[in-house]
PDB file of C-alpha atoms in Angstrom:
ATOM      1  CA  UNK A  20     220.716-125.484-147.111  1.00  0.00           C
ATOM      2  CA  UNK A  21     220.370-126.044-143.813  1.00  0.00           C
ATOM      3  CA  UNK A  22     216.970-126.523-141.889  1.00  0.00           C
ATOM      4  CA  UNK A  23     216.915-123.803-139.779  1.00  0.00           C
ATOM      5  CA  UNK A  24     218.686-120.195-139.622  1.00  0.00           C
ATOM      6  CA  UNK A  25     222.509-120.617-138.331  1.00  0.00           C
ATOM      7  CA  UNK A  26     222.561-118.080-135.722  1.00  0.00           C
ATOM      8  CA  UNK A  27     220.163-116.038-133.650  1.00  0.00           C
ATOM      9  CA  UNK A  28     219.254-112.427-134.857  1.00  0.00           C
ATOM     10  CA  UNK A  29     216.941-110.075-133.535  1.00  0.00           C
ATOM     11  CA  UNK A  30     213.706-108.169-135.014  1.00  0.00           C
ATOM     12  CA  UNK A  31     212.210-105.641-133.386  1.00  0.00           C
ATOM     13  CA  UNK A  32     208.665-104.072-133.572  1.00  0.00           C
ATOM     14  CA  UNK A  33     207.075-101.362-132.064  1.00  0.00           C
ATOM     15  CA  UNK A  34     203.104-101.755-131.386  1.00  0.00           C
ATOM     16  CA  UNK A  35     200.693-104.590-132.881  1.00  0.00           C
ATOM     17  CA  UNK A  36     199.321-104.852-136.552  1.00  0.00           C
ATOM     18  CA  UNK A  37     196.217-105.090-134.616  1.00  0.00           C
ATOM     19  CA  UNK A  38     196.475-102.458-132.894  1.00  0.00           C
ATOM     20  CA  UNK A  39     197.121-100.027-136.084  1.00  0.00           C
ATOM     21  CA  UNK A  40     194.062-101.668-137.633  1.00  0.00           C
ATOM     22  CA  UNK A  41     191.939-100.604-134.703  1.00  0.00           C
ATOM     23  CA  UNK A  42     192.897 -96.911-135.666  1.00  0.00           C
ATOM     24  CA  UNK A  43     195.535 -96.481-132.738  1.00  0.00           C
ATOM     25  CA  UNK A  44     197.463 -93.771-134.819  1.00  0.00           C
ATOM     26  CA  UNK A  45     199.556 -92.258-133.091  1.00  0.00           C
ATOM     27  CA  UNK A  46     202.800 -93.239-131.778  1.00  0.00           C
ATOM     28  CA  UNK A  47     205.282 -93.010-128.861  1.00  0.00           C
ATOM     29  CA  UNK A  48     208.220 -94.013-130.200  1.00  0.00           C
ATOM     30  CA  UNK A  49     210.669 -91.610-132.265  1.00  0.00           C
ATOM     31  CA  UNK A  50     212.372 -92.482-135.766  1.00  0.00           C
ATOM     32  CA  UNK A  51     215.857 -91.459-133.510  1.00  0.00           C
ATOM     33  CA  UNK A  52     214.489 -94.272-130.833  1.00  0.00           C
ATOM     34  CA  UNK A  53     214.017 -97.073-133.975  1.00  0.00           C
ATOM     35  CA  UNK A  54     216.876 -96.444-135.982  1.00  0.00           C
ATOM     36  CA  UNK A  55     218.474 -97.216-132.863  1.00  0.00           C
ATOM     37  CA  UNK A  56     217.032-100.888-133.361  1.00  0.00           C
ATOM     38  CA  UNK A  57     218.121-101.564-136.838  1.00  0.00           C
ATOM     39  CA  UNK A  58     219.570-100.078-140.020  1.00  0.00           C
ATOM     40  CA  UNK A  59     216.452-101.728-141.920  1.00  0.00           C
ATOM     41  CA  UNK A  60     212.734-101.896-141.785  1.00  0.00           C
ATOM     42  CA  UNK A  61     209.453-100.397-142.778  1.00  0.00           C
ATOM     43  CA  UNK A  62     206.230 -98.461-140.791  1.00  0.00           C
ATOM     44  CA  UNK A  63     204.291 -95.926-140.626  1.00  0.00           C
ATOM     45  CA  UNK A  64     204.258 -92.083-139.176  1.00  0.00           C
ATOM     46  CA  UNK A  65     201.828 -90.405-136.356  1.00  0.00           C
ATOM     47  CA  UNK A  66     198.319 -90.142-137.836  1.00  0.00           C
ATOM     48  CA  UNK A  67     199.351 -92.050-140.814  1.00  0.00           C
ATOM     49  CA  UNK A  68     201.059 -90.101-142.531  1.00  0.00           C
ATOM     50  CA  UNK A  69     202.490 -91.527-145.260  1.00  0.00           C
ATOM     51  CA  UNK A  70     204.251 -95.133-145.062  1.00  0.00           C
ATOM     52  CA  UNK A  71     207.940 -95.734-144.140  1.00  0.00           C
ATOM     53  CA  UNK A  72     210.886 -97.342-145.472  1.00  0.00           C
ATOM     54  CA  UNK A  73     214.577 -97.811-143.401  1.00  0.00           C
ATOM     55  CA  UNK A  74     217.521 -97.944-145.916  1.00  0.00           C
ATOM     56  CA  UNK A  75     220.950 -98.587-145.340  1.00  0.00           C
ATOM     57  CA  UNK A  76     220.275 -96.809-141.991  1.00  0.00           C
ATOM     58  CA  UNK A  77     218.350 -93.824-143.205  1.00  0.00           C
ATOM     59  CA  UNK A  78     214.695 -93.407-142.800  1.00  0.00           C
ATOM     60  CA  UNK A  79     212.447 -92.225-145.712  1.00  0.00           C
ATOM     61  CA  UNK A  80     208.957 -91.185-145.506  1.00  0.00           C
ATOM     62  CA  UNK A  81     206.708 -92.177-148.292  1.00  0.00           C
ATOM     63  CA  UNK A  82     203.992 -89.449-149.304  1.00  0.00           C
ATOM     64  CA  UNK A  83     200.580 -89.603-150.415  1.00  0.00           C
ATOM     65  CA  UNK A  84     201.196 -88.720-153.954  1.00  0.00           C
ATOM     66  CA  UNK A  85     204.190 -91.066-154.375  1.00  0.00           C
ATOM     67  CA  UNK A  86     207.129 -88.813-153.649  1.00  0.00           C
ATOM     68  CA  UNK A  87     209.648 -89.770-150.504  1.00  0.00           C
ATOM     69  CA  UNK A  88     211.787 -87.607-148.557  1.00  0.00           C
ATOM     70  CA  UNK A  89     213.938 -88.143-145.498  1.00  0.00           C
ATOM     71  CA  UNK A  90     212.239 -88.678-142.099  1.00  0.00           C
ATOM     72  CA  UNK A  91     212.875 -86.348-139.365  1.00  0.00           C
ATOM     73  CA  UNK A  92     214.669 -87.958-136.130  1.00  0.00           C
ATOM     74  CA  UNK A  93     211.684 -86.368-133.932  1.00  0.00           C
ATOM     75  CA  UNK A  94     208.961 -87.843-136.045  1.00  0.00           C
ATOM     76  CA  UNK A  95     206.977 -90.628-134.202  1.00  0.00           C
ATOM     77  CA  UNK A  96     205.816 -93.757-135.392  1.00  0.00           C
ATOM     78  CA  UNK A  97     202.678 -95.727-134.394  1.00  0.00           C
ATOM     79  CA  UNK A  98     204.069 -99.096-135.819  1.00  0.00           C
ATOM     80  CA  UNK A  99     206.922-100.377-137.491  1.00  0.00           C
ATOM     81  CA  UNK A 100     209.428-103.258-137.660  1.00  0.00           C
ATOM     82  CA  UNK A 101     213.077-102.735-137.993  1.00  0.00           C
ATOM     83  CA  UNK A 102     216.281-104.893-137.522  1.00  0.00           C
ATOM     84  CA  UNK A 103     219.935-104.849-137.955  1.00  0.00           C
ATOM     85  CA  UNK A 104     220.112-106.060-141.985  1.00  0.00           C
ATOM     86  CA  UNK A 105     222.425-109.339-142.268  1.00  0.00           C
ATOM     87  CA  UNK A 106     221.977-110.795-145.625  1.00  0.00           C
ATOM     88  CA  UNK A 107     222.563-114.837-145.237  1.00  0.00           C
ATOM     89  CA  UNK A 108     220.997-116.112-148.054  1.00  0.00           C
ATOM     90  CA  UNK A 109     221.550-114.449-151.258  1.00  0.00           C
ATOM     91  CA  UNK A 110     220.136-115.579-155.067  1.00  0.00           C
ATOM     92  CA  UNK A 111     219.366-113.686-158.357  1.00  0.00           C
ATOM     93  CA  UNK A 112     215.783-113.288-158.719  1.00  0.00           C
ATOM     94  CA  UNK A 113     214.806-114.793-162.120  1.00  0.00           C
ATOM     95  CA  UNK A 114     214.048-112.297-165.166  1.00  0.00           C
ATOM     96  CA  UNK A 115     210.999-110.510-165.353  1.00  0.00           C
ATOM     97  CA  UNK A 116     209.177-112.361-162.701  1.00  0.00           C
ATOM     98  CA  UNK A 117     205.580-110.669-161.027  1.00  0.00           C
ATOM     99  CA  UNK A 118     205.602-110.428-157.324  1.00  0.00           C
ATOM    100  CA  UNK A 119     202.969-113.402-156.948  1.00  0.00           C
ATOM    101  CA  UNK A 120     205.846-116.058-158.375  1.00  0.00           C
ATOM    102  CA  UNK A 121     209.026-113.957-156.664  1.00  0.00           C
ATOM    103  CA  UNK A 122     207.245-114.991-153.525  1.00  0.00           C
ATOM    104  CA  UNK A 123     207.028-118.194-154.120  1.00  0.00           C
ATOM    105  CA  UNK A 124     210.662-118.538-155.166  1.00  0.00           C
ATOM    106  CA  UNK A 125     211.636-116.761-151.731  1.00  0.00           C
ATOM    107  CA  UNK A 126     209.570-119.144-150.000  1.00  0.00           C
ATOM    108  CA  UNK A 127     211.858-121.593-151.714  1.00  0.00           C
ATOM    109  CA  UNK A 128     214.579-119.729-150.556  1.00  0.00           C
ATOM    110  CA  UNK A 129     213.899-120.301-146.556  1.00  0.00           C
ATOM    111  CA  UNK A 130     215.174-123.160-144.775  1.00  0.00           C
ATOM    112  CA  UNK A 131     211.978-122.995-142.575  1.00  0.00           C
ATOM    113  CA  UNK A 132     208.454-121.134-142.505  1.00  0.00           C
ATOM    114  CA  UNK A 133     208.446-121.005-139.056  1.00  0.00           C
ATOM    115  CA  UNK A 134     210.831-118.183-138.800  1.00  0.00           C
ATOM    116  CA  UNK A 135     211.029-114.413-139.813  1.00  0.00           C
ATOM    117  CA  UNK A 136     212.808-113.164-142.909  1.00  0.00           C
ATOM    118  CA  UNK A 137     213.976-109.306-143.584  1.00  0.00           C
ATOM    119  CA  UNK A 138     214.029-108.969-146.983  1.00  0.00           C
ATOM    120  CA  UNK A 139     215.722-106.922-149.176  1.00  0.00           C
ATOM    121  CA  UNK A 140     215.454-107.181-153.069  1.00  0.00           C
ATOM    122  CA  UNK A 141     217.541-104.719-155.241  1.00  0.00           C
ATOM    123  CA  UNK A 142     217.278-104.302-159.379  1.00  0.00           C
ATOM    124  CA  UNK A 143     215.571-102.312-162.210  1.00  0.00           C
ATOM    125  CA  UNK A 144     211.619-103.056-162.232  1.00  0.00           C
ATOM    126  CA  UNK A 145     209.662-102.784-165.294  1.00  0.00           C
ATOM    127  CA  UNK A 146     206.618-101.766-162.913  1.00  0.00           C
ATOM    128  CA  UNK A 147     206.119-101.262-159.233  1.00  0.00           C
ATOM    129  CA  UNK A 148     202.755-100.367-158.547  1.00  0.00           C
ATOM    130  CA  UNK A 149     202.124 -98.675-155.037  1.00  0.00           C
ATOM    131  CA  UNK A 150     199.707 -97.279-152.377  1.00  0.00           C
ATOM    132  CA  UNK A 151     200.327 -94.536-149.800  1.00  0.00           C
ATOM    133  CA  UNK A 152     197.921 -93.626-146.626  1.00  0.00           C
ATOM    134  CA  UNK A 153     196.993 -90.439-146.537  1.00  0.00           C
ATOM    135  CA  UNK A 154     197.022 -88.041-142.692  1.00  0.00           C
ATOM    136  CA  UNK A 155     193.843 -89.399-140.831  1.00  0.00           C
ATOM    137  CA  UNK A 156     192.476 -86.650-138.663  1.00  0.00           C
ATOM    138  CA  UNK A 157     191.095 -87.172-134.834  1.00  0.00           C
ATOM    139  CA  UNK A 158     188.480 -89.008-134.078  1.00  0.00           C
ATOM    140  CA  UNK A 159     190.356 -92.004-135.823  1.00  0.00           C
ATOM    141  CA  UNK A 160     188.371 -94.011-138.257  1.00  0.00           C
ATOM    142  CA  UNK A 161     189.456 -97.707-138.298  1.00  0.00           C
ATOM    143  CA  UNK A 162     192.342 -98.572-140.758  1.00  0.00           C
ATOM    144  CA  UNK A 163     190.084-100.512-143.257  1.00  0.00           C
ATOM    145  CA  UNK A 164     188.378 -97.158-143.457  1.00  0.00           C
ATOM    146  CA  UNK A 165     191.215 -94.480-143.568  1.00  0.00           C
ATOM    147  CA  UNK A 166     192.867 -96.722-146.679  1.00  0.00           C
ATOM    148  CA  UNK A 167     189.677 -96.065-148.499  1.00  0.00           C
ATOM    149  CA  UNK A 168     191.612 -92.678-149.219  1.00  0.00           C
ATOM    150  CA  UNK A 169     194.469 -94.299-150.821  1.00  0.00           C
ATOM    151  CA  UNK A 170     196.254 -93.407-153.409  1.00  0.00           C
ATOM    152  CA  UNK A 171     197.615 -95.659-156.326  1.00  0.00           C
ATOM    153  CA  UNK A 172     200.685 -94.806-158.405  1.00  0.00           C
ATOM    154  CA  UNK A 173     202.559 -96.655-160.564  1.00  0.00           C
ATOM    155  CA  UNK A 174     206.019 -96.410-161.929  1.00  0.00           C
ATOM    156  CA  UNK A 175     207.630 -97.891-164.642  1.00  0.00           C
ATOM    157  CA  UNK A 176     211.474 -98.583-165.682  1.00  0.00           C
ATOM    158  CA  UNK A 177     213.087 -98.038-162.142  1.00  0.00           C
ATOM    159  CA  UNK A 178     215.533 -99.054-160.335  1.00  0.00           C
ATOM    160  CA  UNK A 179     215.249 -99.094-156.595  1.00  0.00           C
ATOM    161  CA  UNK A 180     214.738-101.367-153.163  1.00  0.00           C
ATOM    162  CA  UNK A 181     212.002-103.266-152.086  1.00  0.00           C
ATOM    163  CA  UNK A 182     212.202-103.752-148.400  1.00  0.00           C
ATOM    164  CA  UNK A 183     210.191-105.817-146.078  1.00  0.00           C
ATOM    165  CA  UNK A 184     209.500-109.067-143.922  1.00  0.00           C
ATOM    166  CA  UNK A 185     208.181-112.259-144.301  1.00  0.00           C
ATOM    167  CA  UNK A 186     206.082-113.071-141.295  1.00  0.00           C
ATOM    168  CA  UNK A 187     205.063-116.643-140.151  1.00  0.00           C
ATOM    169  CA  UNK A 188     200.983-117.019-140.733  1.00  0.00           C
ATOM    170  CA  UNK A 189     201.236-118.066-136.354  1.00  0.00           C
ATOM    171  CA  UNK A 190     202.006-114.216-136.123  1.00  0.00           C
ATOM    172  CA  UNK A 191     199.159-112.237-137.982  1.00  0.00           C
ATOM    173  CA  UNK A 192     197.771-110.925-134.985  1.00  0.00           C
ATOM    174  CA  UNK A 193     201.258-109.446-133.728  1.00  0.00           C
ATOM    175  CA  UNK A 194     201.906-108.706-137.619  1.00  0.00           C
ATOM    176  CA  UNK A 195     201.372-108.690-141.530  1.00  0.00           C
ATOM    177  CA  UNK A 196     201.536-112.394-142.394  1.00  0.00           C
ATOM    178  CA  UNK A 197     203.417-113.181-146.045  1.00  0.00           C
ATOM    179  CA  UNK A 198     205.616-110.806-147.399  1.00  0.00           C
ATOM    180  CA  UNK A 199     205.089-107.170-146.058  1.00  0.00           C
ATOM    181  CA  UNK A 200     206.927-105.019-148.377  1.00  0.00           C
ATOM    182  CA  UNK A 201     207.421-101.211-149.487  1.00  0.00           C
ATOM    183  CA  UNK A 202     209.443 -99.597-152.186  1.00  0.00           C
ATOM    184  CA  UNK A 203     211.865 -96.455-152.817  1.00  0.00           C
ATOM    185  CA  UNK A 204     213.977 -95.759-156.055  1.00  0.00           C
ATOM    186  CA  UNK A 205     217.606 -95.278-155.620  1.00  0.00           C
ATOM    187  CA  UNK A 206     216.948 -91.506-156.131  1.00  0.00           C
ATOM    188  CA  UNK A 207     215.018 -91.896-153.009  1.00  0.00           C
ATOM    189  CA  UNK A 208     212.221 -89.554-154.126  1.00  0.00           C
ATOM    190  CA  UNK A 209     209.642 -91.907-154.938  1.00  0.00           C
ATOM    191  CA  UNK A 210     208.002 -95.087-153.354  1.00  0.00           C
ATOM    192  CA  UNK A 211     205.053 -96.501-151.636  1.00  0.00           C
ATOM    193  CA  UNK A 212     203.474 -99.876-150.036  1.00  0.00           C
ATOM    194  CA  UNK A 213     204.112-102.654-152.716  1.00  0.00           C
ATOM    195  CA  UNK A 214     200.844-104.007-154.207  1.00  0.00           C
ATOM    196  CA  UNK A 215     202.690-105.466-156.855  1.00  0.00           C
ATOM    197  CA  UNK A 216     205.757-105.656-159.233  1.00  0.00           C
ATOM    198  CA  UNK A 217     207.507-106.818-162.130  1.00  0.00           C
ATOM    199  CA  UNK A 218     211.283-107.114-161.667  1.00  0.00           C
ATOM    200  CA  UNK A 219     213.336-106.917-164.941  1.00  0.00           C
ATOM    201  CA  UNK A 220     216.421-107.949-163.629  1.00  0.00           C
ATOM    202  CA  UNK A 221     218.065-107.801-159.832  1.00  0.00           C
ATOM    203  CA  UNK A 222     218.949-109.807-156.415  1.00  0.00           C
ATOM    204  CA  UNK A 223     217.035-111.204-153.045  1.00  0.00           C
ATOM    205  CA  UNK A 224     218.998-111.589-149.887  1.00  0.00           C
ATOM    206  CA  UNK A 225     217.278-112.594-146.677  1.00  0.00           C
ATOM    207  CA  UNK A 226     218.205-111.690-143.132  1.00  0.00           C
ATOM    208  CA  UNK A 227     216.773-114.530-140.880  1.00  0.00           C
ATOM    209  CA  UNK A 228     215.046-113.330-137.912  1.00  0.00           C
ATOM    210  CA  UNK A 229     214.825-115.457-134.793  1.00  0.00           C
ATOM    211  CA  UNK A 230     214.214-113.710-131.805  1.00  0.00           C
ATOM    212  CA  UNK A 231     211.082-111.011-131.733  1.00  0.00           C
ATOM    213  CA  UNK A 232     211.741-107.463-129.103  1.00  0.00           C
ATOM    214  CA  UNK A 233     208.541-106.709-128.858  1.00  0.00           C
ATOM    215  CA  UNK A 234     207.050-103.083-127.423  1.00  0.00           C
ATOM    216  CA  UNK A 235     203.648-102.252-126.760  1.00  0.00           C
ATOM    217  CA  UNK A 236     202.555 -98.681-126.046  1.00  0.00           C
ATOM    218  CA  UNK A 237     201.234 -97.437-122.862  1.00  0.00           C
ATOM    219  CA  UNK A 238     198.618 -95.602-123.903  1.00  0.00           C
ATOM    220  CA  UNK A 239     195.243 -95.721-122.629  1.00  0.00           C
ATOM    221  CA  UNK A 240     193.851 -95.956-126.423  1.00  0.00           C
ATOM    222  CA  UNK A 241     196.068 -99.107-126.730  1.00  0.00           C
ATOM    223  CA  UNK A 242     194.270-100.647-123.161  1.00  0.00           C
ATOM    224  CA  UNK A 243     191.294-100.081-124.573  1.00  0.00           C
ATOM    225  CA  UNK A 244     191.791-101.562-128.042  1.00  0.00           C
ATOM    226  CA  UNK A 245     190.238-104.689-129.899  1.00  0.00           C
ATOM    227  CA  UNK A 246     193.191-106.361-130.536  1.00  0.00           C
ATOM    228  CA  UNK A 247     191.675-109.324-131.570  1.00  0.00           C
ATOM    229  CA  UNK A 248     188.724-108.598-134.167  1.00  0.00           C
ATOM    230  CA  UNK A 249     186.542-111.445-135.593  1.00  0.00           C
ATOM    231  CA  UNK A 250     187.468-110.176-138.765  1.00  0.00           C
ATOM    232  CA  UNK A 251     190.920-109.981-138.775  1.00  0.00           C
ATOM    233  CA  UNK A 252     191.410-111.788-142.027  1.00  0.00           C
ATOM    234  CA  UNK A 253     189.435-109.502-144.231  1.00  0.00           C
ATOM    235  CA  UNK A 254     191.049-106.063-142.486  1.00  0.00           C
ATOM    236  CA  UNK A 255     194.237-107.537-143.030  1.00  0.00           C
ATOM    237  CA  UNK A 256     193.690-107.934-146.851  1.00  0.00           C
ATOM    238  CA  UNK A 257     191.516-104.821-147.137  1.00  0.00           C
ATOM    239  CA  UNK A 258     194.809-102.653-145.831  1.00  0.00           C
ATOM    240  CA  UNK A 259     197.364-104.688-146.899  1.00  0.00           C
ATOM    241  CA  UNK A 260     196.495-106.286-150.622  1.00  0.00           C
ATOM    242  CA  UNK A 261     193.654-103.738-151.503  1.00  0.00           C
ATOM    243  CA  UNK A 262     192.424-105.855-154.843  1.00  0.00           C
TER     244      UNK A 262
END
């Protein structure tokens, strides 16, 4: 394996990490407007309303009590990364493997840290357990507070996606260091924000991404925003890992 990704492919996100976590909810650009960006990718709606997932070009939006259903075009998203899925590096993921140790096989996977990685990983799970944010309501509360009203599911024997991005650690203020993941079945009527996962059986491809697009909203909320909190560590794995 080569040292370094063999041609240059684009990711594009829409707002900051930080910027979500400062309770900056509600968004400018249009699910029509990101799909037009990539076929593949993962946010969340206006007011945060539920997380989403993008799917073989179709955008899903993941519900507070675990159900999914297809986005609408006009819906608007505050945040979310998408690109144009090209999977260059392909394995099968070992049996029955927790999310904890798949990461560090897809770590192994990477020719360097230093990029960005869209990741797709297809099978049958054993367990997926998940967490949905529920509709805030104006005035805002900060994102470490609005995911106090999370809810947890968990499902068991499925087969589905999960879909996501490994971000270099130099990039945790723009996004979600590690491996920032969600899940839908192959029904597509069920999924959530991966906490974690046993996979029974299935395959890992990675899409490397070298060049960021980058768009900030111009919103006077978004000029006014701490976008770079003392505490940026523990928000991040108060939202994000929840344990």
């Amino acid at each position: 394996m080569s040292d370094r990704p063999v041609t240059r492919h684009t990711i594009f996100q829409n707002s900051l990490m930080t910027a979500l976590l400062d309770g900056i909810y509600d968004g400018e650009m249009t699910v029509g407007e990101l799909l037009g960006k990539g076929n593949f990718g993962l946010g969340t709606f206006d007011a945060l309303d539920g997380e989403m997932v993008i799917v073989d070009g179709v955008c899903h939006q993941l519900l507070h009590d675990g159900t999914a259903r297809r986005a609408d075009l006009g819906a608007r998203s505050p945040y979310a990364v998408a690109t144009n899925f090209v999977p260059r590096i392909r394995r099968r993921a070992p049996r029955d493997i927790r999310r904890a140790d798949l990461s560090a096989f897809i770590d192994d996977m990477t020719p360097s840290a230093n990029y960005m990685y869209a990741v797709r990983i297809t099978g049958t799970f054993s367990s997926v357990r998940t967490r949905t944010v529920v509709r805030q309501e104006r005035p805002y509360r900060p994102m470490t507070e609005a995911t106090d009203d999370d809810a947890v599911q968990e499902f068991t024997d499925v087969s589905g996606v999960i879909a996501g991005f490994r971000t270099p650690i130099y990039e945790k203020m723009i996004s979600v260091p590690g491996c920032h993941v969600h899940f839908i079945d192959d029904a597509r009527t069920r999924g959530g924000h991966v906490l974690d996962f046993t996979l029974s059986e299935g395959k890992i491809e990675l899409c490397p991404g070298t060049d960021l697009e980058l768009r900030l909203p111009l919103t006077s909320t978004f000029s006014s925003a701490n976008l770079d909190p003392e505490d940026l560590d523990e928000q991040l794995h108060k939202t994000e890992i929840k344990d």
